[in-house]
Amino acid sequence: MGRVAREMVEKAGINVDQLVELLVKNAAAELTTYYYYTILRCNLIGLEGEGIKEIAETARIEDRNHFEALVPRIYELGGQLPGDMKVFNDMSACPPASLPKDPRDVTAILKVLVEAERCAVRGYTYICNLTAGKDHRTYDLSQAILNEEIEHESWFSEFLGEGPSGHFLRRGETSPFVSKFLR
Amino acid sequence: MREFTEKELAEYNGRNGRPAYVGYKGKVYDVSHSFLWRHGTHQVIHNAGLDLTDALQKAPHNDEVLKKFPVVGILVSFRKGKQHLPH
Ligand code: HEM
């Protein structure tokens, strides 16, 4: 634990135990999403599916990166991951991104993907609001993650015909925003 | 439809296997089956068994999220004129 790091956040008026629990729940959402996206990505096949496979794969890898980036902050603030992975699964901040009943229905898969990203955008916006001007490091981290989640949402929503977002798929390395927390 | 006082609503806090109900703008919703309301808590800070009308204003989503949950009653303290009428 970073004793003073935690103390500073407490002094700023944040309930650190609640914040840590929220971070653990979001870490659970990232790791479970990584798992579910693996299944979704495997099923993105055929003429319609293949075109989406690459962004689904990028989102999958970046979500795993988000998990990796959140973990050190959880422990710095005196928190920990639950010893039982089933408990971790059940505390996820977002519902499971399960494969639709008809796995050949690419539009249904896209809806699962976009809803998962929207849940994440909501969650990190909330953490940013909670920590802004108070917990600079958690803010910096959740804002970096938020940047990537917003781009994921826009990729999938474009395929659903919700209008242009101005974004393109990743060029170069994954996690352009979060990578500084992974080094 | 069943009428709930705030005290009655408090029984449905989702803990120890009890159903999880939340009050919102005079209506009582059953969120027991939501993955995000397990054990009657939501995103660490919110608990079932309460009137969450004000809390929802600060949430990162609107009340659309409640649409898919059944309304199981009305909250009487509300009807007796606190803020909004049920609609
Ligand atoms: C600061 C507080 C809150 C946060 C951070 C929060 C966060 C979230 C998030 C991230 C989701 C998932 C949305 C999605 O999938 O796109 C959600 C869903 C939901 N929230 Fe909240 N929320 C808050 C307050 C509330 C309040 C006060 C209520 C009261 C009624 C509420 C009721 C719900 C419901 C019913 C759902 C849908 C659950 C489901 O589909 O299973 N939330 N919330």
PDB file of C-alpha atoms and ligand atoms in Angstrom:
ATOM      1  CA  MET A   1       0.000   0.000   0.000  1.00  0.00           C
ATOM      2  CA  GLY A   2       1.084   3.574  -0.597  1.00  0.00           C
ATOM      3  CA  ARG A   3       0.380   4.937   2.860  1.00  0.00           C
ATOM      4  CA  VAL A   4       0.711   8.599   2.057  1.00  0.00           C
ATOM      5  CA  ALA A   5      -0.836   8.103  -1.373  1.00  0.00           C
ATOM      6  CA  ARG A   6      -3.952   6.797   0.351  1.00  0.00           C
ATOM      7  CA  GLU A   7      -3.852   9.444   3.057  1.00  0.00           C
ATOM      8  CA  MET A   8      -3.852  12.230   0.475  1.00  0.00           C
ATOM      9  CA  VAL A   9      -6.963  10.870  -1.177  1.00  0.00           C
ATOM     10  CA  GLU A  10      -8.707  10.504   2.182  1.00  0.00           C
ATOM     11  CA  LYS A  11      -7.756  14.060   3.075  1.00  0.00           C
ATOM     12  CA  ALA A  12      -9.321  15.296  -0.136  1.00  0.00           C
ATOM     13  CA  GLY A  13     -12.631  13.968   1.195  1.00  0.00           C
ATOM     14  CA  ILE A  14     -12.967  10.742  -0.770  1.00  0.00           C
ATOM     15  CA  ASN A  15     -14.286   7.586   0.878  1.00  0.00           C
ATOM     16  CA  VAL A  16     -11.299   5.456  -0.144  1.00  0.00           C
ATOM     17  CA  ASP A  17     -12.850   2.108   0.782  1.00  0.00           C
ATOM     18  CA  GLN A  18     -15.809   2.828  -1.494  1.00  0.00           C
ATOM     19  CA  LEU A  19     -13.540   4.063  -4.264  1.00  0.00           C
ATOM     20  CA  VAL A  20     -11.389   0.943  -4.038  1.00  0.00           C
ATOM     21  CA  GLU A  21     -14.462  -1.287  -4.210  1.00  0.00           C
ATOM     22  CA  LEU A  22     -15.604   0.587  -7.270  1.00  0.00           C
ATOM     23  CA  LEU A  23     -12.177   0.083  -8.868  1.00  0.00           C
ATOM     24  CA  VAL A  24     -12.304  -3.641  -8.085  1.00  0.00           C
ATOM     25  CA  LYS A  25     -15.778  -3.876  -9.638  1.00  0.00           C
ATOM     26  CA  ASN A  26     -14.529  -2.143 -12.748  1.00  0.00           C
ATOM     27  CA  ALA A  27     -11.443  -4.354 -12.880  1.00  0.00           C
ATOM     28  CA  ALA A  28     -13.847  -7.318 -12.740  1.00  0.00           C
ATOM     29  CA  ALA A  29     -15.860  -5.814 -15.589  1.00  0.00           C
ATOM     30  CA  GLU A  30     -12.681  -5.499 -17.690  1.00  0.00           C
ATOM     31  CA  LEU A  31     -11.432  -9.021 -17.111  1.00  0.00           C
ATOM     32  CA  THR A  32     -14.844 -10.633 -17.648  1.00  0.00           C
ATOM     33  CA  THR A  33     -15.363  -8.519 -20.759  1.00  0.00           C
ATOM     34  CA  TYR A  34     -11.999  -9.729 -22.037  1.00  0.00           C
ATOM     35  CA  TYR A  35     -13.292 -13.272 -21.540  1.00  0.00           C
ATOM     36  CA  TYR A  36     -16.694 -12.711 -23.176  1.00  0.00           C
ATOM     37  CA  TYR A  37     -15.182 -10.750 -26.054  1.00  0.00           C
ATOM     38  CA  THR A  38     -12.949 -13.734 -26.756  1.00  0.00           C
ATOM     39  CA  ILE A  39     -16.091 -15.766 -27.445  1.00  0.00           C
ATOM     40  CA  LEU A  40     -17.732 -12.961 -29.421  1.00  0.00           C
ATOM     41  CA  ARG A  41     -14.621 -12.490 -31.514  1.00  0.00           C
ATOM     42  CA  CYS A  42     -14.450 -16.215 -32.289  1.00  0.00           C
ATOM     43  CA  ASN A  43     -18.004 -16.016 -33.581  1.00  0.00           C
ATOM     44  CA  LEU A  44     -17.497 -12.963 -35.774  1.00  0.00           C
ATOM     45  CA  ILE A  45     -17.194 -14.954 -38.975  1.00  0.00           C
ATOM     46  CA  GLY A  46     -18.646 -14.952 -42.446  1.00  0.00           C
ATOM     47  CA  LEU A  47     -19.099 -12.047 -44.829  1.00  0.00           C
ATOM     48  CA  GLU A  48     -20.614  -9.792 -42.171  1.00  0.00           C
ATOM     49  CA  GLY A  49     -18.645 -10.913 -39.147  1.00  0.00           C
ATOM     50  CA  GLU A  50     -15.094 -10.842 -40.472  1.00  0.00           C
ATOM     51  CA  GLY A  51     -15.209  -7.082 -41.031  1.00  0.00           C
ATOM     52  CA  ILE A  52     -15.854  -6.505 -37.343  1.00  0.00           C
ATOM     53  CA  LYS A  53     -13.406  -9.032 -36.013  1.00  0.00           C
ATOM     54  CA  GLU A  54     -10.462  -6.659 -35.932  1.00  0.00           C
ATOM     55  CA  ILE A  55     -12.063  -3.914 -33.831  1.00  0.00           C
ATOM     56  CA  ALA A  56     -13.553  -6.544 -31.538  1.00  0.00           C
ATOM     57  CA  GLU A  57     -10.064  -7.950 -31.091  1.00  0.00           C
ATOM     58  CA  THR A  58      -8.584  -4.503 -30.390  1.00  0.00           C
ATOM     59  CA  ALA A  59     -11.315  -3.763 -27.843  1.00  0.00           C
ATOM     60  CA  ARG A  60     -10.703  -7.158 -26.254  1.00  0.00           C
ATOM     61  CA  ILE A  61      -6.967  -6.567 -25.838  1.00  0.00           C
ATOM     62  CA  GLU A  62      -7.486  -3.012 -24.584  1.00  0.00           C
ATOM     63  CA  ASP A  63     -10.015  -4.194 -21.994  1.00  0.00           C
ATOM     64  CA  ARG A  64      -7.458  -6.644 -20.687  1.00  0.00           C
ATOM     65  CA  ASN A  65      -4.975  -3.776 -20.567  1.00  0.00           C
ATOM     66  CA  HIS A  66      -7.474  -1.798 -18.495  1.00  0.00           C
ATOM     67  CA  PHE A  67      -7.636  -4.629 -16.003  1.00  0.00           C
ATOM     68  CA  GLU A  68      -3.846  -4.681 -15.811  1.00  0.00           C
ATOM     69  CA  ALA A  69      -3.676  -0.928 -15.361  1.00  0.00           C
ATOM     70  CA  LEU A  70      -6.317  -0.849 -12.601  1.00  0.00           C
ATOM     71  CA  VAL A  71      -4.752  -3.522 -10.419  1.00  0.00           C
ATOM     72  CA  PRO A  72      -1.727  -1.537  -9.163  1.00  0.00           C
ATOM     73  CA  ARG A  73      -3.948   1.396  -8.200  1.00  0.00           C
ATOM     74  CA  ILE A  74      -6.237  -0.916  -6.225  1.00  0.00           C
ATOM     75  CA  TYR A  75      -3.305  -2.210  -4.175  1.00  0.00           C
ATOM     76  CA  GLU A  76      -1.703   1.224  -3.830  1.00  0.00           C
ATOM     77  CA  LEU A  77      -4.881   2.446  -2.187  1.00  0.00           C
ATOM     78  CA  GLY A  78      -4.859  -0.470   0.236  1.00  0.00           C
ATOM     79  CA  GLY A  79      -7.329  -2.678  -1.621  1.00  0.00           C
ATOM     80  CA  GLN A  80      -7.006  -6.169  -3.014  1.00  0.00           C
ATOM     81  CA  LEU A  81      -8.600  -8.537  -5.494  1.00  0.00           C
ATOM     82  CA  PRO A  82     -10.897 -11.174  -3.977  1.00  0.00           C
ATOM     83  CA  GLY A  83      -9.242 -14.549  -3.449  1.00  0.00           C
ATOM     84  CA  ASP A  84     -12.123 -16.350  -5.127  1.00  0.00           C
ATOM     85  CA  MET A  85     -12.494 -15.708  -8.842  1.00  0.00           C
ATOM     86  CA  LYS A  86     -16.217 -16.565  -8.700  1.00  0.00           C
ATOM     87  CA  VAL A  87     -16.698 -13.701  -6.250  1.00  0.00           C
ATOM     88  CA  PHE A  88     -14.733 -11.450  -8.598  1.00  0.00           C
ATOM     89  CA  ASN A  89     -16.959 -12.460 -11.519  1.00  0.00           C
ATOM     90  CA  ASP A  90     -20.146 -11.747  -9.610  1.00  0.00           C
ATOM     91  CA  MET A  91     -19.091  -8.283  -8.490  1.00  0.00           C
ATOM     92  CA  SER A  92     -18.510  -6.951 -12.020  1.00  0.00           C
ATOM     93  CA  ALA A  93     -19.682  -3.374 -12.558  1.00  0.00           C
ATOM     94  CA  CYS A  94     -21.205  -4.409 -15.892  1.00  0.00           C
ATOM     95  CA  PRO A  95     -23.442  -7.299 -16.900  1.00  0.00           C
ATOM     96  CA  PRO A  96     -21.899 -10.224 -18.821  1.00  0.00           C
ATOM     97  CA  ALA A  97     -21.381  -9.586 -22.550  1.00  0.00           C
ATOM     98  CA  SER A  98     -22.803 -12.980 -23.442  1.00  0.00           C
ATOM     99  CA  LEU A  99     -22.967 -14.431 -26.925  1.00  0.00           C
ATOM    100  CA  PRO A 100     -26.490 -13.932 -28.360  1.00  0.00           C
ATOM    101  CA  LYS A 101     -28.768 -16.967 -28.718  1.00  0.00           C
ATOM    102  CA  ASP A 102     -28.175 -16.953 -32.447  1.00  0.00           C
ATOM    103  CA  PRO A 103     -24.387 -16.631 -32.798  1.00  0.00           C
ATOM    104  CA  ARG A 104     -24.723 -15.997 -36.566  1.00  0.00           C
ATOM    105  CA  ASP A 105     -26.675 -12.816 -35.880  1.00  0.00           C
ATOM    106  CA  VAL A 106     -23.885 -10.262 -36.303  1.00  0.00           C
ATOM    107  CA  THR A 107     -26.148  -7.299 -35.505  1.00  0.00           C
ATOM    108  CA  ALA A 108     -27.041  -8.927 -32.182  1.00  0.00           C
ATOM    109  CA  ILE A 109     -23.327  -9.413 -31.419  1.00  0.00           C
ATOM    110  CA  LEU A 110     -22.684  -5.752 -32.267  1.00  0.00           C
ATOM    111  CA  LYS A 111     -25.425  -4.718 -29.848  1.00  0.00           C
ATOM    112  CA  VAL A 112     -23.817  -6.752 -27.077  1.00  0.00           C
ATOM    113  CA  LEU A 113     -20.484  -5.080 -27.854  1.00  0.00           C
ATOM    114  CA  VAL A 114     -21.854  -1.540 -27.928  1.00  0.00           C
ATOM    115  CA  GLU A 115     -23.857  -2.052 -24.717  1.00  0.00           C
ATOM    116  CA  ALA A 116     -20.764  -3.352 -22.933  1.00  0.00           C
ATOM    117  CA  GLU A 117     -18.811  -0.273 -24.019  1.00  0.00           C
ATOM    118  CA  ARG A 118     -21.636   2.032 -22.945  1.00  0.00           C
ATOM    119  CA  CYS A 119     -21.671   0.480 -19.524  1.00  0.00           C
ATOM    120  CA  ALA A 120     -17.927   1.136 -19.289  1.00  0.00           C
ATOM    121  CA  VAL A 121     -18.257   4.737 -20.515  1.00  0.00           C
ATOM    122  CA  ARG A 122     -20.837   5.364 -17.794  1.00  0.00           C
ATOM    123  CA  GLY A 123     -18.744   3.729 -15.109  1.00  0.00           C
ATOM    124  CA  TYR A 124     -15.516   5.594 -15.864  1.00  0.00           C
ATOM    125  CA  THR A 125     -17.293   8.902 -16.326  1.00  0.00           C
ATOM    126  CA  TYR A 126     -18.618   8.410 -12.829  1.00  0.00           C
ATOM    127  CA  ILE A 127     -15.168   7.582 -11.413  1.00  0.00           C
ATOM    128  CA  CYS A 128     -13.714  10.625 -13.181  1.00  0.00           C
ATOM    129  CA  ASN A 129     -16.390  12.852 -11.649  1.00  0.00           C
ATOM    130  CA  LEU A 130     -15.782  11.341  -8.243  1.00  0.00           C
ATOM    131  CA  THR A 131     -12.009  11.795  -8.315  1.00  0.00           C
ATOM    132  CA  ALA A 132     -11.588  15.010 -10.335  1.00  0.00           C
ATOM    133  CA  GLY A 133      -9.402  17.464  -8.491  1.00  0.00           C
ATOM    134  CA  LYS A 134      -9.114  15.085  -5.522  1.00  0.00           C
ATOM    135  CA  ASP A 135      -7.411  11.844  -6.444  1.00  0.00           C
ATOM    136  CA  HIS A 136      -5.148  12.855  -9.286  1.00  0.00           C
ATOM    137  CA  ARG A 137      -3.711   9.450 -10.071  1.00  0.00           C
ATOM    138  CA  THR A 138      -7.024   7.549 -10.133  1.00  0.00           C
ATOM    139  CA  TYR A 139      -8.459  10.390 -12.183  1.00  0.00           C
ATOM    140  CA  ASP A 140      -5.601  10.216 -14.686  1.00  0.00           C
ATOM    141  CA  LEU A 141      -5.994   6.456 -14.984  1.00  0.00           C
ATOM    142  CA  SER A 142      -9.779   6.384 -15.285  1.00  0.00           C
ATOM    143  CA  GLN A 143      -9.694   9.247 -17.750  1.00  0.00           C
ATOM    144  CA  ALA A 144      -7.173   7.356 -19.904  1.00  0.00           C
ATOM    145  CA  ILE A 145      -9.418   4.272 -19.808  1.00  0.00           C
ATOM    146  CA  LEU A 146     -12.482   6.410 -20.561  1.00  0.00           C
ATOM    147  CA  ASN A 147     -10.784   7.751 -23.707  1.00  0.00           C
ATOM    148  CA  GLU A 148     -10.374   4.225 -25.020  1.00  0.00           C
ATOM    149  CA  GLU A 149     -13.870   3.070 -24.032  1.00  0.00           C
ATOM    150  CA  ILE A 150     -15.419   6.028 -25.861  1.00  0.00           C
ATOM    151  CA  GLU A 151     -13.532   5.068 -29.015  1.00  0.00           C
ATOM    152  CA  HIS A 152     -14.664   1.450 -28.697  1.00  0.00           C
ATOM    153  CA  GLU A 153     -18.276   2.583 -28.361  1.00  0.00           C
ATOM    154  CA  SER A 154     -17.959   4.683 -31.507  1.00  0.00           C
ATOM    155  CA  TRP A 155     -16.458   1.851 -33.569  1.00  0.00           C
ATOM    156  CA  PHE A 156     -19.336  -0.493 -32.810  1.00  0.00           C
ATOM    157  CA  SER A 157     -22.061   2.132 -33.014  1.00  0.00           C
ATOM    158  CA  GLU A 158     -20.924   3.062 -36.543  1.00  0.00           C
ATOM    159  CA  PHE A 159     -21.451  -0.522 -37.661  1.00  0.00           C
ATOM    160  CA  LEU A 160     -24.957  -0.355 -36.224  1.00  0.00           C
ATOM    161  CA  GLY A 161     -25.682   2.636 -38.445  1.00  0.00           C
ATOM    162  CA  GLU A 162     -25.955   5.156 -35.642  1.00  0.00           C
ATOM    163  CA  GLY A 163     -24.048   7.735 -37.673  1.00  0.00           C
ATOM    164  CA  PRO A 164     -20.404   8.716 -38.130  1.00  0.00           C
ATOM    165  CA  SER A 165     -18.079   9.168 -35.177  1.00  0.00           C
ATOM    166  CA  GLY A 166     -15.004  10.485 -36.953  1.00  0.00           C
ATOM    167  CA  HIS A 167     -12.894   7.678 -35.532  1.00  0.00           C
ATOM    168  CA  PHE A 168     -10.877   5.105 -37.384  1.00  0.00           C
ATOM    169  CA  LEU A 169      -9.605   1.762 -36.154  1.00  0.00           C
ATOM    170  CA  ARG A 170      -6.339   1.775 -34.225  1.00  0.00           C
ATOM    171  CA  ARG A 171      -3.196   2.596 -36.132  1.00  0.00           C
ATOM    172  CA  GLY A 172      -0.073   1.390 -34.411  1.00  0.00           C
ATOM    173  CA  GLU A 173      -0.016   0.054 -30.879  1.00  0.00           C
ATOM    174  CA  THR A 174      -3.107  -0.733 -28.813  1.00  0.00           C
ATOM    175  CA  SER A 175      -4.027   1.376 -25.772  1.00  0.00           C
ATOM    176  CA  PRO A 176      -2.631   4.773 -26.876  1.00  0.00           C
ATOM    177  CA  PHE A 177      -4.047   6.362 -23.715  1.00  0.00           C
ATOM    178  CA  VAL A 178      -3.545   3.659 -21.105  1.00  0.00           C
ATOM    179  CA  SER A 179      -0.112   2.424 -22.227  1.00  0.00           C
ATOM    180  CA  LYS A 180       1.719   4.795 -19.871  1.00  0.00           C
ATOM    181  CA  PHE A 181       0.222   2.851 -16.974  1.00  0.00           C
ATOM    182  CA  LEU A 182       1.406  -0.454 -18.358  1.00  0.00           C
ATOM    183  CA  ARG A 183       5.100   0.219 -18.668  1.00  0.00           C
TER     184      ARG A 183
ATOM    185  CA  MET B   1     -51.571  -1.975  -6.856  1.00  0.00           C
ATOM    186  CA  ARG B   2     -49.881  -2.440  -3.523  1.00  0.00           C
ATOM    187  CA  GLU B   3     -49.059   0.682  -1.563  1.00  0.00           C
ATOM    188  CA  PHE B   4     -45.737   0.916   0.241  1.00  0.00           C
ATOM    189  CA  THR B   5     -44.728   3.255   2.983  1.00  0.00           C
ATOM    190  CA  GLU B   6     -41.007   4.038   3.117  1.00  0.00           C
ATOM    191  CA  LYS B   7     -40.787   1.752   6.131  1.00  0.00           C
ATOM    192  CA  GLU B   8     -42.357  -1.130   4.227  1.00  0.00           C
ATOM    193  CA  LEU B   9     -40.124  -0.521   1.248  1.00  0.00           C
ATOM    194  CA  ALA B  10     -37.084  -0.780   3.519  1.00  0.00           C
ATOM    195  CA  GLU B  11     -37.906  -4.480   4.066  1.00  0.00           C
ATOM    196  CA  TYR B  12     -37.106  -5.176   0.416  1.00  0.00           C
ATOM    197  CA  ASN B  13     -33.436  -4.368   0.565  1.00  0.00           C
ATOM    198  CA  GLY B  14     -32.218  -7.450  -1.315  1.00  0.00           C
ATOM    199  CA  ARG B  15     -30.228  -8.754   1.619  1.00  0.00           C
ATOM    200  CA  ASN B  16     -30.451 -12.293   3.014  1.00  0.00           C
ATOM    201  CA  GLY B  17     -32.412 -13.523   0.026  1.00  0.00           C
ATOM    202  CA  ARG B  18     -35.092 -10.849   0.264  1.00  0.00           C
ATOM    203  CA  PRO B  19     -36.336  -9.197  -2.955  1.00  0.00           C
ATOM    204  CA  ALA B  20     -34.719  -5.916  -3.985  1.00  0.00           C
ATOM    205  CA  TYR B  21     -37.160  -3.064  -4.603  1.00  0.00           C
ATOM    206  CA  VAL B  22     -36.304   0.531  -5.363  1.00  0.00           C
ATOM    207  CA  GLY B  23     -38.530   3.583  -5.225  1.00  0.00           C
ATOM    208  CA  TYR B  24     -38.434   6.073  -8.071  1.00  0.00           C
ATOM    209  CA  LYS B  25     -40.862   8.953  -8.673  1.00  0.00           C
ATOM    210  CA  GLY B  26     -43.621   7.319  -6.687  1.00  0.00           C
ATOM    211  CA  LYS B  27     -43.296   3.877  -8.222  1.00  0.00           C
ATOM    212  CA  VAL B  28     -41.736   0.790  -6.676  1.00  0.00           C
ATOM    213  CA  TYR B  29     -39.632  -1.314  -9.054  1.00  0.00           C
ATOM    214  CA  ASP B  30     -38.498  -4.896  -8.520  1.00  0.00           C
ATOM    215  CA  VAL B  31     -34.813  -5.093  -9.508  1.00  0.00           C
ATOM    216  CA  SER B  32     -34.197  -8.454  -7.799  1.00  0.00           C
ATOM    217  CA  HIS B  33     -33.194 -10.119 -11.042  1.00  0.00           C
ATOM    218  CA  SER B  34     -30.665  -7.524 -12.107  1.00  0.00           C
ATOM    219  CA  PHE B  35     -27.034  -8.596 -12.199  1.00  0.00           C
ATOM    220  CA  LEU B  36     -26.186  -5.023 -11.186  1.00  0.00           C
ATOM    221  CA  TRP B  37     -28.346  -5.116  -8.039  1.00  0.00           C
ATOM    222  CA  ARG B  38     -27.071  -8.345  -6.507  1.00  0.00           C
ATOM    223  CA  HIS B  39     -27.599  -8.485  -2.758  1.00  0.00           C
ATOM    224  CA  GLY B  40     -29.486  -5.211  -3.090  1.00  0.00           C
ATOM    225  CA  THR B  41     -26.475  -3.008  -3.749  1.00  0.00           C
ATOM    226  CA  HIS B  42     -25.671  -1.097  -6.897  1.00  0.00           C
ATOM    227  CA  GLN B  43     -22.253   0.301  -7.803  1.00  0.00           C
ATOM    228  CA  VAL B  44     -21.089   0.215  -4.177  1.00  0.00           C
ATOM    229  CA  ILE B  45     -23.028   3.248  -2.996  1.00  0.00           C
ATOM    230  CA  HIS B  46     -26.718   2.569  -3.644  1.00  0.00           C
ATOM    231  CA  ASN B  47     -28.985   0.254  -1.665  1.00  0.00           C
ATOM    232  CA  ALA B  48     -32.354  -1.239  -2.479  1.00  0.00           C
ATOM    233  CA  GLY B  49     -35.259  -0.652  -0.097  1.00  0.00           C
ATOM    234  CA  LEU B  50     -34.982   3.096  -0.533  1.00  0.00           C
ATOM    235  CA  ASP B  51     -36.506   5.907  -2.518  1.00  0.00           C
ATOM    236  CA  LEU B  52     -33.742   6.678  -5.051  1.00  0.00           C
ATOM    237  CA  THR B  53     -35.449   9.479  -6.941  1.00  0.00           C
ATOM    238  CA  ASP B  54     -32.836  12.045  -5.990  1.00  0.00           C
ATOM    239  CA  ALA B  55     -29.904   9.640  -6.285  1.00  0.00           C
ATOM    240  CA  LEU B  56     -30.800   8.789  -9.869  1.00  0.00           C
ATOM    241  CA  GLN B  57     -30.380  12.419 -10.873  1.00  0.00           C
ATOM    242  CA  LYS B  58     -26.674  12.033 -10.139  1.00  0.00           C
ATOM    243  CA  ALA B  59     -26.252   8.679 -11.874  1.00  0.00           C
ATOM    244  CA  PRO B  60     -24.356   8.349 -15.171  1.00  0.00           C
ATOM    245  CA  HIS B  61     -27.586   7.122 -16.804  1.00  0.00           C
ATOM    246  CA  ASN B  62     -31.217   8.196 -16.940  1.00  0.00           C
ATOM    247  CA  ASP B  63     -34.353   6.368 -15.814  1.00  0.00           C
ATOM    248  CA  GLU B  64     -34.553   4.365 -19.069  1.00  0.00           C
ATOM    249  CA  VAL B  65     -32.630   1.674 -17.175  1.00  0.00           C
ATOM    250  CA  LEU B  66     -35.717   1.039 -15.040  1.00  0.00           C
ATOM    251  CA  LYS B  67     -38.004   0.357 -17.994  1.00  0.00           C
ATOM    252  CA  LYS B  68     -37.377  -3.355 -18.160  1.00  0.00           C
ATOM    253  CA  PHE B  69     -38.166  -3.955 -14.480  1.00  0.00           C
ATOM    254  CA  PRO B  70     -41.696  -4.632 -13.208  1.00  0.00           C
ATOM    255  CA  VAL B  71     -43.528  -2.015 -11.153  1.00  0.00           C
ATOM    256  CA  VAL B  72     -44.796  -3.766  -8.029  1.00  0.00           C
ATOM    257  CA  GLY B  73     -46.403  -0.899  -6.196  1.00  0.00           C
ATOM    258  CA  ILE B  74     -46.581   2.778  -5.400  1.00  0.00           C
ATOM    259  CA  LEU B  75     -44.798   4.677  -2.691  1.00  0.00           C
ATOM    260  CA  VAL B  76     -47.428   6.386  -0.550  1.00  0.00           C
ATOM    261  CA  SER B  77     -45.302   9.063   1.066  1.00  0.00           C
ATOM    262  CA  PHE B  78     -44.832  10.276  -2.474  1.00  0.00           C
ATOM    263  CA  ARG B  79     -48.511  10.273  -3.319  1.00  0.00           C
ATOM    264  CA  LYS B  80     -49.211  12.377  -0.264  1.00  0.00           C
ATOM    265  CA  GLY B  81     -47.434  15.134  -2.049  1.00  0.00           C
ATOM    266  CA  LYS B  82     -43.667  15.200  -1.499  1.00  0.00           C
ATOM    267  CA  GLN B  83     -42.365  15.826  -4.984  1.00  0.00           C
ATOM    268  CA  HIS B  84     -43.694  14.199  -8.107  1.00  0.00           C
ATOM    269  CA  LEU B  85     -46.880  12.300  -8.761  1.00  0.00           C
ATOM    270  CA  PRO B  86     -46.517   8.809 -10.160  1.00  0.00           C
ATOM    271  CA  HIS B  87     -46.871   8.817 -13.933  1.00  0.00           C
TER     272      HIS B  87
HETATM  273  C1  HEM C   1     -23.792   7.256  -8.857  1.00  0.00           C
HETATM  274  C2  HEM C   1     -24.557   6.330  -8.986  1.00  0.00           C
HETATM  275  C3  HEM C   1     -24.715   5.298 -10.072  1.00  0.00           C
HETATM  276  C4  HEM C   1     -23.805   4.728 -10.895  1.00  0.00           C
HETATM  277  C5  HEM C   1     -22.299   4.971 -10.985  1.00  0.00           C
HETATM  278  C6  HEM C   1     -24.535   3.808 -11.741  1.00  0.00           C
HETATM  279  C7  HEM C   1     -23.974   3.066 -12.743  1.00  0.00           C
HETATM  280  C8  HEM C   1     -24.664   2.201 -13.565  1.00  0.00           C
HETATM  281  C9  HEM C   1     -24.111   1.515 -14.698  1.00  0.00           C
HETATM  282  C10 HEM C   1     -22.664   1.647 -15.207  1.00  0.00           C
HETATM  283  C11 HEM C   1     -25.088   0.765 -15.229  1.00  0.00           C
HETATM  284  C12 HEM C   1     -24.992  -0.108 -16.468  1.00  0.00           C
HETATM  285  C13 HEM C   1     -25.558   0.691 -17.583  1.00  0.00           C
HETATM  286  C14 HEM C   1     -25.306   0.097 -18.929  1.00  0.00           C
HETATM  287  O1  HEM C   1     -25.314  -1.133 -19.061  1.00  0.00           O
HETATM  288  O2  HEM C   1     -25.077   0.874 -19.877  1.00  0.00           O
HETATM  289  C15 HEM C   1     -26.270   0.944 -14.417  1.00  0.00           C
HETATM  290  C16 HEM C   1     -27.482   0.315 -14.629  1.00  0.00           C
HETATM  291  C17 HEM C   1     -28.595   0.495 -13.847  1.00  0.00           C
HETATM  292  N1  HEM C   1     -28.751   1.411 -12.823  1.00  0.00           N
HETATM  293 FE1  HEM C   1     -27.325   2.612 -12.100  1.00  0.00          FE
HETATM  294  N2  HEM C   1     -25.869   3.834 -11.389  1.00  0.00           N
HETATM  295  C18 HEM C   1     -26.007   4.731 -10.363  1.00  0.00           C
HETATM  296  C19 HEM C   1     -27.188   5.049  -9.713  1.00  0.00           C
HETATM  297  C20 HEM C   1     -28.385   4.419  -9.890  1.00  0.00           C
HETATM  298  C21 HEM C   1     -29.569   4.695  -9.139  1.00  0.00           C
HETATM  299  C22 HEM C   1     -29.698   5.742  -8.038  1.00  0.00           C
HETATM  300  C23 HEM C   1     -30.527   3.850  -9.559  1.00  0.00           C
HETATM  301  C24 HEM C   1     -31.908   3.828  -8.988  1.00  0.00           C
HETATM  302  C25 HEM C   1     -32.952   3.402  -9.447  1.00  0.00           C
HETATM  303  C26 HEM C   1     -29.943   3.020 -10.613  1.00  0.00           C
HETATM  304  C27 HEM C   1     -30.579   2.014 -11.314  1.00  0.00           C
HETATM  305  C28 HEM C   1     -30.020   1.264 -12.314  1.00  0.00           C
HETATM  306  C29 HEM C   1     -30.709   0.204 -13.021  1.00  0.00           C
HETATM  307  C30 HEM C   1     -32.112  -0.294 -12.764  1.00  0.00           C
HETATM  308  C31 HEM C   1     -29.811  -0.279 -13.989  1.00  0.00           C
HETATM  309  C32 HEM C   1     -30.060  -1.388 -15.007  1.00  0.00           C
HETATM  310  C33 HEM C   1     -29.651  -2.697 -14.411  1.00  0.00           C
HETATM  311  C34 HEM C   1     -29.823  -3.839 -15.367  1.00  0.00           C
HETATM  312  O3  HEM C   1     -30.012  -3.616 -16.566  1.00  0.00           O
HETATM  313  O4  HEM C   1     -29.732  -5.000 -14.920  1.00  0.00           O
HETATM  314  N3  HEM C   1     -28.643   3.412 -10.790  1.00  0.00           N
HETATM  315  N4  HEM C   1     -25.986   1.832 -13.420  1.00  0.00           N
END
